Amino acid sequence: MKTETSVQNERRHFLKRLGAGSLAAIALPVFGNESHAPFVAPPSGDAPDEKYWEQIRKQFAVPPNLIMLNAANLCPPPAAVNEQVKKMLDGLEKDVSFQYREQFSEKRKKAVELLAGFTGVAKEEIGITRNTSESNNIIVNGLDLKPGDEVLLWDQNHPSNGSAWEQRAKRYGFTVKKVSVPATPQSVEDLIKPFRDAITPQTKLLGFSHISNTSGIGLPAKELCKLAAEKNVLTLLDGAQSFGFLDLNLKDIGCDFYTGSTHKWFMGPLENGILYVKKESAGNLWPNIISAGWKEGALTVDEKYCMLGQRNESTLAGLVETVNFHQTIGKKNIENRVVQLNTYLKDQIKSKVPGASFVTPLYPELSGGVTIISFPGKKPAELSKKLYETHGIAAAPTGGIRMSPHIYNTMSDMDKVVKALQALSV
Ligand SMILES: Cc1ncc(COP(=O)(O)O)c(C=O)c1O
């Protein structure tokens, strides 16, 4: 077990380890519309205060009597994104001609460019899918693996990066090995060692969730990718719980593949995902979805792996607005706010709800934006139903009571949540 000082030192560096970059807030133009108050970038140099976040809250249509703590599953988009999507859908209802829809190809290109900047990669290396599940499956089904090869997975992976591999292994005869980490990790090393010990000369790929949706544990992505790269092992980093929350730079993290959903922490339009394939790793990956727009020798990830045929182009059109929203507030400010909300929530639960036990580590360095607790002897599904129906709090019954606050939550929301949990615990 680590001493308190060593844990504190690790705390300081852990968000970096998770892959968070250090971009300062970028002040962009004010966004707004007739029906919602405009929102502005926070004053440069200062961390935004509670008043600022209360203004941001007004950009979301969630009614004041509902506290949304479900970012790990789905996030409401801000007004600017909603309005863009609605406008585009409205336009499509009136005109489905090729001529009218040319604008959507332009918007997709622009979105790819912005998403590349957002994640720190080249625009040729990123594509738009429907969600993390699809992006994960593109990797699972795109690599050549044969008997004797091993795929190493975290046992907390989502089925799209777990069962998906097992199905493919049954068909092609390679081996899937799963790694556990301690339920209550005390240090970053506790999270690295099980993977280090499990890699063998047969290991071809390491696949892991950046942050677990069932425990809230956050893995040190940069260290794990480095460890894998040193042994010529490819890495699939499932970013469903980090994309849109962490201020990340995928080049710095060093993964080969990264996946995410725009409808989770990114607060973007429904049913869009991202797929990053490192340029140097694209030669190993076969496309497995081919439709109009695909061509032999396609040079970009979007053209090579993400041509799915006709899609709901109006939702794709909301991606540009979503990136603008993040950049106006500042990616680092968003990350810090989510950590602040979770840290406060954990501290308050720890001191005021003695019946609760934590599934998620208390240290922010070993966890992400997700806080999961349980009440021994009580069923999470019943508790979260009661939270929603009696207290107007939307948490998920995943791994316990899963609470995932985001920038549309305030500190006063966290106080209300703690009061509700106190009532549940008696
Ligand atoms: C770690 C992880 N991966 C993948 C997914 C799948 O995301 P989607 O349903 O958007 O494909 C989830 C959803 O919760 C998740 O938590």
XYZ file of C-alpha atoms and ligand atoms in Angstrom:
442
model
C 0.000 0.000 0.000
C 1.214 3.494 -0.853
C 1.860 6.211 1.696
C -0.439 9.216 1.693
C 2.262 11.429 0.132
C 2.911 9.050 -2.697
C -0.806 8.858 -3.390
C -0.964 12.655 -3.401
C 1.919 12.828 -5.852
C 0.205 10.319 -8.050
C -3.019 12.314 -7.775
C -1.278 15.335 -9.196
C -0.116 13.417 -12.216
C -2.932 11.018 -12.763
C -5.189 13.073 -14.986
C -2.191 13.376 -17.272
C -1.828 9.605 -17.125
C -5.467 9.180 -18.076
C -4.418 11.089 -21.148
C -5.556 14.577 -20.348
C -3.671 17.280 -22.249
C -2.933 20.779 -21.155
C -4.672 23.003 -23.671
C -5.767 26.287 -22.175
C -9.331 27.459 -22.680
C -9.824 28.825 -26.161
C -12.022 31.882 -26.364
C -14.288 31.629 -29.379
C -17.254 33.713 -30.453
C -20.366 33.925 -28.311
C -23.045 31.405 -29.289
C -26.712 31.939 -28.793
C -30.125 32.111 -30.374
C -33.493 33.776 -29.987
C -34.901 31.244 -27.541
C -31.907 30.723 -25.229
C -29.614 33.143 -23.455
C -26.254 33.352 -25.257
C -23.339 31.670 -23.594
C -19.821 32.955 -23.433
C -16.321 31.727 -22.827
C -15.252 31.986 -19.180
C -12.902 34.856 -18.302
C -9.468 33.760 -19.481
C -6.988 32.726 -16.830
C -9.607 32.025 -14.142
C -11.336 28.779 -13.366
C -15.033 29.388 -14.061
C -17.062 29.951 -10.893
C -20.423 28.501 -9.859
C -22.269 31.431 -11.432
C -20.702 30.593 -14.787
C -21.830 26.966 -14.568
C -25.326 28.062 -13.583
C -25.440 30.022 -16.851
C -24.208 27.016 -18.789
C -26.984 24.952 -17.172
C -29.486 27.198 -18.972
C -28.229 25.940 -22.339
C -29.846 22.572 -21.632
C -33.535 21.740 -21.943
C -33.552 19.440 -18.884
C -36.321 20.822 -16.598
C -35.210 22.383 -13.293
C -36.879 19.655 -11.228
C -34.809 16.905 -12.843
C -31.176 16.247 -11.929
C -29.482 14.386 -14.770
C -26.673 12.143 -13.523
C -26.562 9.842 -16.505
C -23.694 11.148 -18.662
C -22.071 7.693 -18.710
C -25.079 6.537 -20.686
C -26.531 9.554 -22.510
C -26.189 13.335 -22.305
C -28.618 16.043 -23.337
C -27.138 18.283 -26.060
C -26.965 22.045 -25.522
C -29.394 24.370 -27.309
C -27.058 25.288 -30.170
C -26.640 21.608 -31.092
C -30.345 20.782 -30.760
C -31.331 23.686 -32.912
C -28.868 22.836 -35.645
C -30.072 19.221 -35.745
C -33.733 20.246 -35.767
C -33.132 22.825 -38.499
C -31.364 20.251 -40.652
C -34.077 17.646 -40.108
C -36.699 20.205 -40.957
C -34.840 21.043 -44.168
C -34.634 17.358 -45.089
C -38.362 16.935 -44.659
C -38.869 19.530 -47.361
C -36.089 18.669 -49.769
C -34.319 15.332 -50.136
C -32.652 16.141 -53.440
C -28.980 15.415 -54.047
C -28.552 19.125 -54.663
C -29.922 20.144 -51.263
C -28.011 17.403 -49.472
C -24.623 18.414 -50.879
C -24.260 20.633 -47.807
C -24.200 17.535 -45.595
C -21.018 16.205 -47.227
C -19.397 19.553 -46.513
C -20.600 19.443 -42.905
C -19.282 15.908 -42.466
C -15.877 16.956 -43.809
C -15.822 19.930 -41.464
C -16.870 17.725 -38.525
C -14.055 15.254 -39.267
C -11.558 18.113 -39.349
C -12.803 19.562 -36.070
C -12.924 16.167 -34.344
C -9.344 15.552 -35.435
C -8.286 18.846 -33.823
C -10.383 18.019 -30.765
C -8.563 14.716 -30.214
C -5.118 15.838 -31.410
C -4.847 13.643 -34.516
C -4.642 14.163 -38.290
C -7.935 14.533 -40.143
C -7.119 11.447 -42.228
C -6.984 9.373 -39.036
C -10.517 9.882 -37.758
C -13.952 8.868 -38.990
C -17.590 9.151 -37.962
C -19.487 6.000 -37.072
C -22.805 5.515 -35.232
C -21.422 4.843 -31.760
C -18.625 3.280 -29.711
C -20.097 -0.194 -30.215
C -19.801 0.100 -33.971
C -16.302 1.584 -33.788
C -15.132 -1.208 -31.466
C -16.590 -3.843 -33.766
C -14.827 -2.328 -36.781
C -11.544 -3.060 -34.993
C -12.631 -6.487 -33.699
C -13.627 -7.620 -37.171
C -10.894 -5.842 -39.082
C -7.684 -7.398 -37.751
C -6.151 -10.650 -39.030
C -5.873 -12.977 -36.034
C -5.208 -16.697 -36.111
C -4.839 -19.683 -33.751
C -1.925 -19.049 -31.401
C -2.571 -15.299 -31.253
C -3.845 -13.736 -28.024
C -6.066 -10.739 -27.388
C -5.737 -9.327 -23.887
C -8.765 -7.571 -22.410
C -9.754 -5.881 -19.158
C -12.517 -7.953 -17.585
C -14.505 -4.729 -17.066
C -14.734 -3.984 -20.800
C -18.091 -3.258 -22.411
C -19.474 -6.216 -24.453
C -18.544 -4.421 -27.697
C -14.890 -4.763 -26.625
C -15.409 -8.069 -24.771
C -18.045 -10.500 -26.054
C -17.371 -9.157 -29.553
C -13.796 -10.496 -29.313
C -14.991 -13.817 -27.878
C -17.386 -14.377 -30.783
C -14.649 -13.661 -33.272
C -12.210 -15.900 -31.390
C -14.703 -18.794 -31.606
C -14.822 -18.344 -35.350
C -11.117 -17.838 -36.064
C -9.471 -19.831 -33.273
C -7.377 -17.195 -31.485
C -7.381 -16.828 -27.695
C -8.978 -14.161 -25.526
C -7.433 -13.568 -22.091
C -8.990 -11.324 -19.449
C -7.225 -9.331 -16.776
C -8.669 -8.207 -13.414
C -7.468 -5.247 -11.397
C -7.918 -4.923 -7.609
C -11.460 -3.857 -6.653
C -10.008 -1.126 -4.443
C -6.789 -0.031 -6.171
C -4.439 2.051 -4.012
C -2.058 3.236 -6.693
C -1.581 3.596 -10.424
C 0.851 0.686 -10.281
C -2.005 -1.509 -8.963
C -3.736 -0.835 -12.274
C -0.718 -1.420 -14.506
C 0.814 -4.534 -12.975
C -1.950 -7.031 -13.876
C -1.618 -6.061 -17.556
C 2.189 -6.090 -17.497
C 2.120 -9.572 -15.991
C -0.384 -10.901 -18.536
C 1.295 -9.805 -21.801
C 3.054 -12.692 -23.549
C 4.921 -13.006 -26.853
C 1.600 -14.227 -28.337
C -0.298 -11.070 -27.374
C -1.319 -9.148 -30.483
C -3.746 -6.615 -29.050
C -4.600 -5.060 -25.705
C -8.190 -3.759 -25.500
C -9.437 -1.758 -22.521
C -11.972 0.835 -21.463
C -10.345 4.131 -20.596
C -12.840 4.412 -17.724
C -15.040 1.522 -16.659
C -18.793 2.030 -16.945
C -19.387 -0.596 -14.235
C -16.889 0.456 -11.528
C -15.797 3.982 -12.495
C -12.121 2.915 -12.320
C -9.966 4.904 -14.776
C -6.988 3.104 -16.284
C -3.671 4.890 -16.925
C -4.052 4.802 -20.691
C -0.729 6.375 -21.585
C 1.311 3.939 -19.493
C -0.631 0.916 -20.743
C -0.255 1.977 -24.378
C 3.474 2.523 -23.876
C 3.834 -0.870 -22.236
C 1.991 -2.497 -25.156
C 3.909 -0.592 -27.842
C 7.233 -1.721 -26.327
C 6.102 -5.311 -26.923
C 4.666 -4.663 -30.406
C 1.128 -5.093 -29.117
C -1.646 -3.004 -30.698
C -3.972 -1.054 -28.387
C -7.724 -0.485 -28.659
C -8.718 2.224 -26.197
C -12.482 2.346 -25.653
C -13.178 5.994 -24.930
C -16.944 5.822 -24.381
C -16.402 7.210 -20.863
C -13.572 9.633 -21.678
C -14.408 11.248 -25.042
C -15.928 14.657 -24.296
C -14.954 14.587 -20.617
C -11.148 14.386 -20.591
C -9.102 17.002 -22.388
C -7.253 14.299 -24.238
C -4.669 14.114 -26.942
C -4.584 10.706 -28.601
C -1.075 11.180 -30.011
C 0.169 11.795 -26.500
C -1.649 8.719 -25.189
C -0.171 6.664 -28.034
C -3.015 4.187 -28.671
C -3.457 2.548 -32.071
C -7.266 2.726 -32.057
C -9.680 4.907 -30.078
C -13.462 4.827 -30.066
C -16.206 7.013 -28.601
C -19.853 8.073 -28.787
C -20.957 11.646 -29.365
C -24.176 11.179 -27.360
C -22.352 10.556 -24.072
C -19.903 12.986 -22.415
C -19.405 14.900 -25.651
C -23.015 16.171 -25.334
C -23.432 15.909 -29.088
C -26.159 14.617 -31.368
C -27.613 11.142 -30.896
C -26.219 8.123 -32.685
C -22.832 9.276 -33.826
C -19.491 7.834 -32.857
C -15.838 8.378 -33.575
C -13.172 5.965 -34.729
C -9.482 6.837 -34.600
C -6.998 4.624 -36.413
C -3.361 5.636 -36.122
C -1.876 6.126 -39.586
C 0.856 3.564 -38.957
C -1.701 0.958 -37.809
C -4.199 1.340 -40.654
C -2.287 -1.178 -42.799
C -3.258 -3.918 -40.321
C -6.962 -3.170 -40.398
C -9.393 -4.433 -43.044
C -12.563 -2.447 -43.664
C -15.666 -4.429 -42.823
C -18.454 -2.080 -43.831
C -18.504 -1.141 -47.486
C -21.134 0.973 -49.186
C -21.514 3.895 -51.588
C -18.654 6.332 -51.147
C -16.119 3.598 -50.355
C -13.289 3.140 -52.789
C -10.311 0.811 -53.010
C -7.267 2.639 -51.769
C -9.297 5.167 -49.762
C -6.835 7.248 -47.828
C -8.840 8.455 -44.871
C -10.326 6.549 -41.940
C -13.715 8.133 -42.636
C -13.726 6.908 -46.254
C -12.121 3.533 -45.593
C -14.019 2.305 -42.519
C -17.071 4.509 -42.019
C -19.053 4.490 -45.266
C -22.299 3.017 -44.000
C -24.751 4.037 -46.703
C -27.581 6.473 -46.084
C -27.503 7.930 -42.578
C -29.565 10.484 -40.704
C -27.496 13.386 -41.979
C -29.229 15.915 -39.726
C -27.600 14.471 -36.596
C -24.175 14.468 -38.252
C -24.734 18.143 -38.932
C -24.794 18.867 -35.185
C -21.193 17.744 -34.630
C -19.614 21.046 -35.660
C -21.750 22.943 -33.116
C -20.774 20.458 -30.409
C -17.053 20.979 -30.924
C -17.621 24.745 -30.897
C -19.506 24.410 -27.612
C -16.582 22.559 -25.984
C -14.025 24.982 -27.320
C -15.959 28.013 -26.155
C -16.110 26.721 -22.589
C -12.617 25.220 -22.782
C -11.872 21.487 -22.794
C -9.746 21.723 -19.673
C -12.472 23.659 -17.855
C -14.965 20.917 -18.701
C -12.632 18.189 -17.440
C -11.879 20.077 -14.231
C -15.557 20.750 -13.586
C -16.513 17.062 -13.946
C -13.704 16.101 -11.545
C -14.793 18.834 -9.127
C -18.415 17.614 -9.138
C -17.389 13.998 -8.566
C -14.878 14.847 -5.850
C -17.423 16.938 -3.967
C -20.089 14.256 -4.365
C -17.769 11.542 -3.067
C -16.628 13.643 -0.091
C -20.199 14.481 0.859
C -21.392 10.878 0.550
C -18.430 9.685 2.571
C -19.156 12.042 5.449
C -22.962 12.180 5.337
C -24.219 8.815 4.046
C -22.558 6.239 6.304
C -24.614 3.322 4.896
C -23.104 3.751 1.424
C -20.095 1.803 0.248
C -18.024 2.964 -2.679
C -17.560 0.813 -5.781
C -15.509 3.613 -7.391
C -12.133 4.559 -5.885
C -12.271 7.779 -3.892
C -9.062 9.102 -5.464
C -9.794 11.126 -8.630
C -6.474 9.805 -9.974
C -7.869 6.283 -10.090
C -11.306 7.097 -11.408
C -13.119 9.227 -13.973
C -16.406 11.124 -14.141
C -18.380 8.236 -12.733
C -19.199 7.658 -9.051
C -20.776 4.328 -8.164
C -21.965 3.387 -4.680
C -23.973 0.552 -3.223
C -26.087 0.022 -0.155
C -25.417 -3.498 1.093
C -28.611 -5.579 1.038
C -30.506 -3.125 -1.196
C -31.140 -3.568 -4.913
C -29.633 -0.849 -7.196
C -32.544 -1.088 -9.658
C -35.099 -0.387 -6.924
C -32.999 2.413 -5.440
C -32.433 4.187 -8.725
C -36.163 3.885 -9.551
C -36.923 5.538 -6.225
C -34.291 8.218 -6.840
C -35.957 9.069 -10.133
C -39.593 8.808 -9.123
C -39.407 10.328 -5.637
C -36.433 12.690 -5.879
C -36.217 13.597 -9.584
C -32.653 12.259 -9.868
C -31.654 10.248 -12.925
C -28.903 7.799 -11.936
C -28.297 4.344 -13.451
C -28.487 0.918 -11.783
C -25.143 -0.078 -13.309
C -22.553 -1.663 -11.008
C -24.506 -0.179 -8.047
C -26.062 3.281 -8.124
C -24.089 4.977 -10.887
C -23.982 8.772 -10.827
C -22.237 10.591 -13.644
C -22.608 14.363 -13.303
C -21.618 16.744 -16.090
C -21.316 20.484 -16.647
C -25.104 20.923 -16.657
C -25.085 19.958 -12.961
C -24.410 22.408 -10.169
C -22.978 22.025 -6.685
C -26.460 22.543 -5.302
C -27.581 19.511 -7.371
C -24.890 17.491 -5.616
C -26.239 18.594 -2.216
C -29.734 17.504 -3.225
C -28.388 14.138 -4.352
C -26.679 13.586 -1.000
C -29.925 14.404 0.852
C -31.822 11.929 -1.338
C -29.201 9.229 -0.709
C -29.518 9.859 3.033
C -33.264 9.278 2.742
C -32.683 6.060 0.755
C -30.194 4.688 3.249
C -32.628 4.535 6.206
C -17.003 1.597 -21.954
C -18.138 1.550 -22.933
N -17.920 1.134 -24.184
C -18.893 1.117 -25.107
C -20.165 1.547 -24.795
C -21.209 1.522 -25.854
O -21.611 2.814 -26.193
P -22.720 2.993 -27.316
O -23.966 2.340 -26.756
O -22.865 4.443 -27.477
O -22.244 2.270 -28.501
C -20.449 1.975 -23.502
C -21.800 2.383 -23.125
O -22.117 2.646 -21.994
C -19.402 1.994 -22.541
O -19.597 2.436 -21.304
